[in-house]
Short mmCIF file of C-alpha atoms in Angstrom, two decimals:
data_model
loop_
_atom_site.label_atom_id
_atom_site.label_comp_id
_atom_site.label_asym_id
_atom_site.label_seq_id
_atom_site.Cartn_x
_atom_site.Cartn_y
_atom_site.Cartn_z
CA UNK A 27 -73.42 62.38 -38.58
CA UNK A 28 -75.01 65.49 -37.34
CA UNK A 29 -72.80 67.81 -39.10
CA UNK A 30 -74.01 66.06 -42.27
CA UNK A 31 -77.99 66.55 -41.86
CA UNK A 32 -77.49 69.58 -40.59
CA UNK A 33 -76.12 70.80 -43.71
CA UNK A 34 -78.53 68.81 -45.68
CA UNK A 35 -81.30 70.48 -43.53
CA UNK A 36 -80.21 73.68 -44.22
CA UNK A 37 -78.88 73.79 -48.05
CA UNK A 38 -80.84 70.57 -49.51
CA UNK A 39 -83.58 70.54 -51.83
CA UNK A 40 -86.29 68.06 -52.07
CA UNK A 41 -87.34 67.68 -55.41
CA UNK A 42 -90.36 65.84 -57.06
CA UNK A 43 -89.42 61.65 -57.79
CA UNK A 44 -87.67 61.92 -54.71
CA UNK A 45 -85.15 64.03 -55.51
CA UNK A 46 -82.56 64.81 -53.27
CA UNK A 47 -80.00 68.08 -54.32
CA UNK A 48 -77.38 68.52 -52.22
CA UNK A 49 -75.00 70.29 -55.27
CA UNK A 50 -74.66 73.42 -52.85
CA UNK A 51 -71.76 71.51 -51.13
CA UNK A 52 -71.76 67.44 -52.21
CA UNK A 53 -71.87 66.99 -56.06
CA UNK A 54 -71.80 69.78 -57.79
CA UNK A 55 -70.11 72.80 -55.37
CA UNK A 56 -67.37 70.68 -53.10
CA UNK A 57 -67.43 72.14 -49.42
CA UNK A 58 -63.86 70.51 -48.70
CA UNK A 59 -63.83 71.03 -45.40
CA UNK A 60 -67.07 69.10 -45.06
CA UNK A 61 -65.71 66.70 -47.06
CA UNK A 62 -62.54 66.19 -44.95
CA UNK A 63 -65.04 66.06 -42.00
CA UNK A 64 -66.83 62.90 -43.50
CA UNK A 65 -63.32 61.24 -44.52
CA UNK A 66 -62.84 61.51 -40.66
CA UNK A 67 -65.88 59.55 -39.91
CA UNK A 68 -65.85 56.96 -42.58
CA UNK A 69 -62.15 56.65 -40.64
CA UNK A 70 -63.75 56.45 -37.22
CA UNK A 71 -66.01 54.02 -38.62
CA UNK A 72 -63.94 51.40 -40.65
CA UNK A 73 -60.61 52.18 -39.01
CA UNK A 74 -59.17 48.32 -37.96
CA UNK A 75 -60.07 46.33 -40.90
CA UNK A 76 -57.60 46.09 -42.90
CA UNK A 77 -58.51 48.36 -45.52
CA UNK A 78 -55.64 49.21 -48.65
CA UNK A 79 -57.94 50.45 -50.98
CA UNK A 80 -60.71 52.80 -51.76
CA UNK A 81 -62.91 52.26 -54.37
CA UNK A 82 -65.98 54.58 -55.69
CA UNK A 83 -66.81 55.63 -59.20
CA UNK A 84 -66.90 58.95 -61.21
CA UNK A 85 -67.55 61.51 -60.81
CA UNK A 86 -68.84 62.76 -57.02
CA UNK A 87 -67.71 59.87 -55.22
CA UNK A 88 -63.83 60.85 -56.45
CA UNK A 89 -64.03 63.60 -53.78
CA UNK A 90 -65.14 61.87 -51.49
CA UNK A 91 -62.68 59.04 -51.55
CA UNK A 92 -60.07 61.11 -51.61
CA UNK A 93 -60.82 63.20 -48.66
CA UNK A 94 -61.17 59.64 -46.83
CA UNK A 95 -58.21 58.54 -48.04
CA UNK A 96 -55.88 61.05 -45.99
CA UNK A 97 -57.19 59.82 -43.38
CA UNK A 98 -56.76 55.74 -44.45
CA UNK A 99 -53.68 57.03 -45.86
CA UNK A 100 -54.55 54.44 -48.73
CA UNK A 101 -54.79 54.59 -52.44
CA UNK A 102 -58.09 55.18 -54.36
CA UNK A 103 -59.43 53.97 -57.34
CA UNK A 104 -62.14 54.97 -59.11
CA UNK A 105 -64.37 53.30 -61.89
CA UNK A 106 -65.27 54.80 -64.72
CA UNK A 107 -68.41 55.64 -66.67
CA UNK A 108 -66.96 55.69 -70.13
CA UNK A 109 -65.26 53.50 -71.99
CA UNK A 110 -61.52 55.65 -73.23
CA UNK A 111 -59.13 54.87 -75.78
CA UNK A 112 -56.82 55.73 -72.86
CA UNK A 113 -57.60 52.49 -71.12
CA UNK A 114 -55.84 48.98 -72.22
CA UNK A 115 -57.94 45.97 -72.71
CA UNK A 116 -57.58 44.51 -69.57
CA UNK A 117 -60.89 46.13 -67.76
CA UNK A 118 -63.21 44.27 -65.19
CA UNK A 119 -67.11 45.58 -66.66
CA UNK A 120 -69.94 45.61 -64.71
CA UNK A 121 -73.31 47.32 -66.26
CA UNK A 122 -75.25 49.63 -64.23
CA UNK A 123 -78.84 50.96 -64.30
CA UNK A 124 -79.21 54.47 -63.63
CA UNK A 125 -82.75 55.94 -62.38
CA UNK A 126 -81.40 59.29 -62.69
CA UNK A 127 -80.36 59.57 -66.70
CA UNK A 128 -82.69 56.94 -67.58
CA UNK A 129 -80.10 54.30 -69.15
CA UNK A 130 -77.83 52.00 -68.58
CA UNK A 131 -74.40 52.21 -68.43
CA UNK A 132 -71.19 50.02 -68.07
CA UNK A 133 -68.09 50.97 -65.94
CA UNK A 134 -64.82 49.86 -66.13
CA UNK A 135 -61.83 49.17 -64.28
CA UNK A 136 -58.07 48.51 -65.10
CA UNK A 137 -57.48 44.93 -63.56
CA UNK A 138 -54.16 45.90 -62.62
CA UNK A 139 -55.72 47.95 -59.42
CA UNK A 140 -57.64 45.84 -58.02
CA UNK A 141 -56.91 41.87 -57.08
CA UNK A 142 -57.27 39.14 -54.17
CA UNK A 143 -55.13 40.52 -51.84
CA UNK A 144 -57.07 43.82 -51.60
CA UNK A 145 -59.58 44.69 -48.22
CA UNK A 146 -61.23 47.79 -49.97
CA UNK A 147 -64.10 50.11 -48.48
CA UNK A 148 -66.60 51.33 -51.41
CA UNK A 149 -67.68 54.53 -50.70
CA UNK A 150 -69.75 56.94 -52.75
CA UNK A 151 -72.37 60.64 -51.80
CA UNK A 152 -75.91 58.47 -52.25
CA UNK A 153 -77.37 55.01 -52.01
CA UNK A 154 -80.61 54.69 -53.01
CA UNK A 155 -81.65 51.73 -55.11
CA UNK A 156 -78.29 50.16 -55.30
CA UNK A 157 -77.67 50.13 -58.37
CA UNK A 158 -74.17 51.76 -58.68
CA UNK A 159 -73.28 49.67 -55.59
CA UNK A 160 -73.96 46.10 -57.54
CA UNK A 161 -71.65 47.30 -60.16
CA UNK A 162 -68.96 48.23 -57.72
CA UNK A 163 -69.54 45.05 -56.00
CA UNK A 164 -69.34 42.98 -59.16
CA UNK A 165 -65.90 44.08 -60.24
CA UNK A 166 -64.67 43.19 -56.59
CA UNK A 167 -66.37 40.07 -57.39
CA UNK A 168 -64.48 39.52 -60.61
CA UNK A 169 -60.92 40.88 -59.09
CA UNK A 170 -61.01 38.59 -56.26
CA UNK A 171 -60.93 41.29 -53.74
CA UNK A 172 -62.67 41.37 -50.20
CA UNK A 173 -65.02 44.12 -49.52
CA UNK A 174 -64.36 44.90 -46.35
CA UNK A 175 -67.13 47.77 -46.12
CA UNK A 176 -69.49 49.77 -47.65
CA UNK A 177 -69.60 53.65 -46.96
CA UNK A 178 -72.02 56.74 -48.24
CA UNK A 179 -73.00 60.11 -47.72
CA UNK A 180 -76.32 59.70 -48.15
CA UNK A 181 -78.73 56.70 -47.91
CA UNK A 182 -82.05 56.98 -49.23
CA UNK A 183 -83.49 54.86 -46.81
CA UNK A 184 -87.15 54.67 -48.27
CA UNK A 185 -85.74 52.92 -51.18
CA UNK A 186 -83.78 49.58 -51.22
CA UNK A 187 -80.72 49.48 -51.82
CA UNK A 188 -79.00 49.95 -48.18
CA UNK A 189 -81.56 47.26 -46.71
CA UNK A 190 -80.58 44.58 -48.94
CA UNK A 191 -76.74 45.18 -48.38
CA UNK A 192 -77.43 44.83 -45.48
CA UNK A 193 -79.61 41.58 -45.55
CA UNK A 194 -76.51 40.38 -47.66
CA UNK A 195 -74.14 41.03 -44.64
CA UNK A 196 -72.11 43.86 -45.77
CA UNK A 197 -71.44 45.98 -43.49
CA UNK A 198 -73.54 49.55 -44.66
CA UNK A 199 -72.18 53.51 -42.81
CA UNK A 200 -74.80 55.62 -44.23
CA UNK A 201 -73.31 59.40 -42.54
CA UNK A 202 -77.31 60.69 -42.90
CA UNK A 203 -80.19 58.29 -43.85
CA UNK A 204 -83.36 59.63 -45.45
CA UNK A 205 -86.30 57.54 -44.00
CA UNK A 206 -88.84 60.32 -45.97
CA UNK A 207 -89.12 63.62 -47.77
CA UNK A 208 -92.39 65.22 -47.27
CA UNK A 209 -93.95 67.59 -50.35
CA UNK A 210 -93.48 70.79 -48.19
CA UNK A 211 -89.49 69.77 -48.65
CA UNK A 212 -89.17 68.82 -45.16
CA UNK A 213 -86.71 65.76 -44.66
CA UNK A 214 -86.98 62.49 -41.97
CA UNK A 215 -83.63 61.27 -40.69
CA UNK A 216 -83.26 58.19 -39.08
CA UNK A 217 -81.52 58.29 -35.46
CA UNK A 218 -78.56 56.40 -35.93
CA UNK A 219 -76.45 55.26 -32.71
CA UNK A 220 -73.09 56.90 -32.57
CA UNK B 24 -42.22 70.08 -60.20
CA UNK B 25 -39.53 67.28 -59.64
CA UNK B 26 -41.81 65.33 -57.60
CA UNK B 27 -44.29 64.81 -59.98
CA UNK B 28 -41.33 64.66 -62.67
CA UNK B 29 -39.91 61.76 -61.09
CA UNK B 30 -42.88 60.55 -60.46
CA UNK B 31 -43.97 60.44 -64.26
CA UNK B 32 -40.76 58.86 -64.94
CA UNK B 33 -41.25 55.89 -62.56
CA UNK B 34 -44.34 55.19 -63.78
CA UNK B 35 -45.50 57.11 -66.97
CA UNK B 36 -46.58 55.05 -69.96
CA UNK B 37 -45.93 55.89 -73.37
CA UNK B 38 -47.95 54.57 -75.87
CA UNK B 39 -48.65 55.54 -79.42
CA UNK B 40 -50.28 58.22 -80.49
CA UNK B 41 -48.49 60.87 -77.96
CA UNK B 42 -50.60 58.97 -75.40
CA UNK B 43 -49.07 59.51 -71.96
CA UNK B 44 -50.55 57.00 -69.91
CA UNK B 45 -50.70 57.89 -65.76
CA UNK B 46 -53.30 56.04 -64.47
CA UNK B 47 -51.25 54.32 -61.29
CA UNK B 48 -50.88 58.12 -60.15
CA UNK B 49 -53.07 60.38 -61.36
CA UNK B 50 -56.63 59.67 -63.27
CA UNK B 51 -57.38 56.45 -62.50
CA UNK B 52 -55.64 55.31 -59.37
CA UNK B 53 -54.88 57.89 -57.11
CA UNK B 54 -51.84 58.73 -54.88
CA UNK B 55 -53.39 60.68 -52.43
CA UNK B 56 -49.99 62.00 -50.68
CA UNK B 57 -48.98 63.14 -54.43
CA UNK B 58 -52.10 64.54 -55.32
CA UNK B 59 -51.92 66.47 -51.51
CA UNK B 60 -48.24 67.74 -52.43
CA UNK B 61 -49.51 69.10 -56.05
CA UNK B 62 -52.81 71.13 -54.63
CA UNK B 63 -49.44 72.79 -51.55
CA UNK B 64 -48.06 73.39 -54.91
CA UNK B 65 -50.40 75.02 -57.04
CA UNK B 66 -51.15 76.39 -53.48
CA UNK B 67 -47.65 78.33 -53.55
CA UNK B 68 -48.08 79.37 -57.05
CA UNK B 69 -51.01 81.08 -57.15
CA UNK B 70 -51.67 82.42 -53.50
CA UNK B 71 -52.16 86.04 -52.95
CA UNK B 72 -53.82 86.21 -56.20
CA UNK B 73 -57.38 86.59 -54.37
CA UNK B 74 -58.91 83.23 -55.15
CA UNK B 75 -62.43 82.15 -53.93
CA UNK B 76 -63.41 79.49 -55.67
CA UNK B 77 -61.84 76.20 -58.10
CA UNK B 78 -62.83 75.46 -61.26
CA UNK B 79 -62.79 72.17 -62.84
CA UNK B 80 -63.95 69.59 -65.03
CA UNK B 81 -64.97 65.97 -64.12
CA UNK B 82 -64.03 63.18 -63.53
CA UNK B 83 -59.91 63.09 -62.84
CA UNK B 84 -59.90 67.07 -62.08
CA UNK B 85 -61.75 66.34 -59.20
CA UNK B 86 -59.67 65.32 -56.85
CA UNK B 87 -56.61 67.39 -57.88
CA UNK B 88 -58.89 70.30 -57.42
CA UNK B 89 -59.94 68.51 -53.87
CA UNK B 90 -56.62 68.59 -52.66
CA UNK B 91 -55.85 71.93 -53.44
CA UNK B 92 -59.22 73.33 -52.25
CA UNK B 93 -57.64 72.25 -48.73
CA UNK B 94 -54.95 74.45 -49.11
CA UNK B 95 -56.70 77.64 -50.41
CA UNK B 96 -59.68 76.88 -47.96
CA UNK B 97 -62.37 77.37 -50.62
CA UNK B 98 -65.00 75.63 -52.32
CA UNK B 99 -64.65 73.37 -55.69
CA UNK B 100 -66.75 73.89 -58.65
CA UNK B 101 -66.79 70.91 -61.25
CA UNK B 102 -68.40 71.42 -64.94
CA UNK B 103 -70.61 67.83 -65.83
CA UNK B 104 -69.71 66.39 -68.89
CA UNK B 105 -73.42 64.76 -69.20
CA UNK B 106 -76.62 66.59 -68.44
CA UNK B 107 -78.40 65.04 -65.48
CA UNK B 108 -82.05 65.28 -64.71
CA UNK B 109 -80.70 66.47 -61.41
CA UNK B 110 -79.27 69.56 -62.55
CA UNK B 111 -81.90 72.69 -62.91
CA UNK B 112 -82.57 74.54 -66.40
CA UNK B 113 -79.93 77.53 -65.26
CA UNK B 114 -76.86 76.12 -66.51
CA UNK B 115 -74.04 77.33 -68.43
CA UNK B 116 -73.45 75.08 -71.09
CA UNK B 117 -70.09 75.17 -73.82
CA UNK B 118 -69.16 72.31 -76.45
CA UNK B 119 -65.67 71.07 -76.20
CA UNK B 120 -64.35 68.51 -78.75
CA UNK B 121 -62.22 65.33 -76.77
CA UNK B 122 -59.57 64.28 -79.25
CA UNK B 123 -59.07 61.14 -76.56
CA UNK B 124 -63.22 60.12 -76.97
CA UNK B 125 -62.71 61.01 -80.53
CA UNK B 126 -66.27 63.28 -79.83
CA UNK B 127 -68.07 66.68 -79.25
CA UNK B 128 -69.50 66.81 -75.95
CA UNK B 129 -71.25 69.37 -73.76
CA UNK B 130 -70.10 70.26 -70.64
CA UNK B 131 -72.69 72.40 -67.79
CA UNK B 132 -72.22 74.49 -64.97
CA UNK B 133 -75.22 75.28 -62.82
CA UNK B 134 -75.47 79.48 -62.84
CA UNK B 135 -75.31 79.94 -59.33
CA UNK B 136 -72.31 78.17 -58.83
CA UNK B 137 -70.03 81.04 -60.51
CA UNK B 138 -70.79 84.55 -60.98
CA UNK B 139 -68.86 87.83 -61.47
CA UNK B 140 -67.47 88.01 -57.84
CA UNK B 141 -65.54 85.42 -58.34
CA UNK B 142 -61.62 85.42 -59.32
CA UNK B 143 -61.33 81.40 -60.13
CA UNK B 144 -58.22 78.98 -60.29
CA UNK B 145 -58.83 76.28 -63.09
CA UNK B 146 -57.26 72.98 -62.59
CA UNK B 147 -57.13 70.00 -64.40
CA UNK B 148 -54.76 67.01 -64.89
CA UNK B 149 -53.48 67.32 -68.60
CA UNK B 150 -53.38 70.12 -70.93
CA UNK B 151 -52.45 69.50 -74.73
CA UNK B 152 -54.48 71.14 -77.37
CA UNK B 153 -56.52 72.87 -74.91
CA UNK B 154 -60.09 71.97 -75.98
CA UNK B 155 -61.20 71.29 -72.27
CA UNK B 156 -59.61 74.68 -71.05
CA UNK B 157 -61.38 76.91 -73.72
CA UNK B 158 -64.69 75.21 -72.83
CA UNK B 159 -64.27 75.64 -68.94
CA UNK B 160 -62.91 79.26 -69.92
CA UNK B 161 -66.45 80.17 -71.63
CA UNK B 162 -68.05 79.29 -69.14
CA UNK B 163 -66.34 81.63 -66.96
CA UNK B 164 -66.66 84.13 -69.58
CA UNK B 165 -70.42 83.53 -69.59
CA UNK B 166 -70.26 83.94 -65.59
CA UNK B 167 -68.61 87.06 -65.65
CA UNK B 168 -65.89 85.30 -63.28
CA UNK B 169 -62.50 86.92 -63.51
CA UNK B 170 -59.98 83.77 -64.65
CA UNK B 171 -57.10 84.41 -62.20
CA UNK B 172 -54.86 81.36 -62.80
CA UNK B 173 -54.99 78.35 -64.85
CA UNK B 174 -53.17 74.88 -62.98
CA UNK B 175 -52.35 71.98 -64.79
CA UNK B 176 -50.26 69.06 -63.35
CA UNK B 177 -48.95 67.85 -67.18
CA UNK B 178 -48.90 69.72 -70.29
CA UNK B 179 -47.67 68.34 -73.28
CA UNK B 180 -45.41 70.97 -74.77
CA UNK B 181 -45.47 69.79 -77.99
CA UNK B 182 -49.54 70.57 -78.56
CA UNK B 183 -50.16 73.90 -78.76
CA UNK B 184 -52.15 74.55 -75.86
CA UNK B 185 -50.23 75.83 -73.15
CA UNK B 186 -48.53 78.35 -76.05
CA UNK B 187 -51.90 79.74 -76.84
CA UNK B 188 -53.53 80.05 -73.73
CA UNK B 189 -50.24 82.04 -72.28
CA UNK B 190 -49.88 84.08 -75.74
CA UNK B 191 -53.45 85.35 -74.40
CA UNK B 192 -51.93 86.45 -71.25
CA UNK B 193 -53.38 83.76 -68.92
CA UNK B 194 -51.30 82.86 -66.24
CA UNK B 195 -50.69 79.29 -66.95
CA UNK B 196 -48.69 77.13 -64.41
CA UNK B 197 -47.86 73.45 -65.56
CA UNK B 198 -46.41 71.05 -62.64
CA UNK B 199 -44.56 69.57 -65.30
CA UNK B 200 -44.07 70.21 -68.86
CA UNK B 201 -43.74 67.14 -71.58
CA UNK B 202 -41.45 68.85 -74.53
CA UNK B 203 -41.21 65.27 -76.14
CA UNK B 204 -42.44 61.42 -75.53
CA UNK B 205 -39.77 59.34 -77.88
CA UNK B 206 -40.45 55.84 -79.29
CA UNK B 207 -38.49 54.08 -77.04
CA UNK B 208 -40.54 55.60 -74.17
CA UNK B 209 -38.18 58.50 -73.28
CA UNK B 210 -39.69 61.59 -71.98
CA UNK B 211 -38.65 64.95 -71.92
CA UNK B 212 -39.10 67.47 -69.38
CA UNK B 213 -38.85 71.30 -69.90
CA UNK B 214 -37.06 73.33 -67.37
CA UNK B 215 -38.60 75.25 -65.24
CA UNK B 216 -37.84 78.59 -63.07
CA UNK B 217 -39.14 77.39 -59.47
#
């Protein structure tokens, strides 16, 4: 999505251990009409297959979803990081290693919003080793529910993640991908057909 | 806000401890449409008042400020309730106490996200003792920013936030106001002018 690495081009900052900030306008600062422009596409992309559901996890990908979701005209649900008193019992758990705050970390969602009949696209701003994905794959796992696609901002596409996924058969819309960051901050996109 | 009234009625939760559970709606699940009709609102409360930027705190504030961003046509701001390696030393940083988590925690703002230009609209989902609101309003204080409006979808009128935060001479706009949750899972609303 050229709009997308444009912006990254122009307002991202490459950071040592492959560090990626993009909290001008993606997870930090929300440009909303750039995020209503990547709902769009993620709707070009996946419209047809059935989708009900949108499913990401706090915090960044919230925005995200919901700015798709307009356009799916479709629920979201979003998993959470932290287990509150707020939330019953009934929880689908998935744990989830995180490179960036060095730990892991469970998430949690309320099985009454997600089940078999459900055709849900996961989206979320990066993939990189995966990691968050799995967990948000497990708890469709455990609720039954088909993943009908896969959808991020950002693909890291020197590291894993997005390559297995796809060796797995999901189908994988990375909007930019990453293929490397050079030390002088200057970024490699992979050409993506339309 | 008899939308989101009704709304709360269909499908609120009471459960013990003044616990107002809306998670099919509003922080856990999302209604999109809703969530669109409550940013036009807090749109046609607060326009004209000069506002460039929303404030707000993660994870459920997200996309209610999202969906109003649309309508004002400028940027979100979200504080982080955890302090990422991602995020740069130049942060404001403010302690609020979660009576839900039963905790302290620290919430950050990177510095060049908010500044003294800036006349900000805070939004968030609930508002009862206020802990959340004083911390995001420190960190404006700390900024400089001028605090035009504060937007909250559901206050509970019976904690004393809203009370103190208008005593102050904030300009405080609850979508809908909880005066009392009853045992029996009655709930009710205050009146409003429109």
């Amino acid at each position: 999505m050229k709009l997308l690495e444009d912006r990254i081009r122009e307002q991202g900052q490459v950071r040592p251990g492959n560090v990626l900030k993009v909290d001008c306008f993606l997870n930090h600062q929300l440009d909303v009409d750039l995020l209503d422009a990547i709902g769009g596409e993620f709707h070009r992309l996946f419209a047809g297959q059935g989708i009900n559901k949108i499913l990401t996890i706090e915090a960044s990908g919230i925005a995200i979803a919901c700015m798709a979701a307009r356009h799916f005209k479709v629920p979201v649900v979003f998993a959470k990081k932290a287990k509150s008193k707020n939330i019953d019992g009934e929880v689908y758990t998935s744990t989830v290693h995180s490179y960036t705050y060095g730990r892991d970390y469970d998430i949690t969602l309320a099985k009454k919003f997600l089940g078999p009949a459900d055709r849900v696209l996961i989206l979320d701003d990066f993939l990189a080793n995966g990691k968050a994905m799995r967990g948000l794959l497990d708890v469709c796992r455990q609720a039954g529910a088909t993943v009908a696609g896969i959808g991020v901002c950002i693909e890291k596409g020197f590291q894993p993640g997005g390559a297995e996924l796809r060796a797995e058969g999901y189908r994988v819309a990375s909007l930019a991908i990453v293929d490397a960051m050079g030390d002088d901050g200057s970024l490699t996109f992979r050409r993506q057909e339309d």
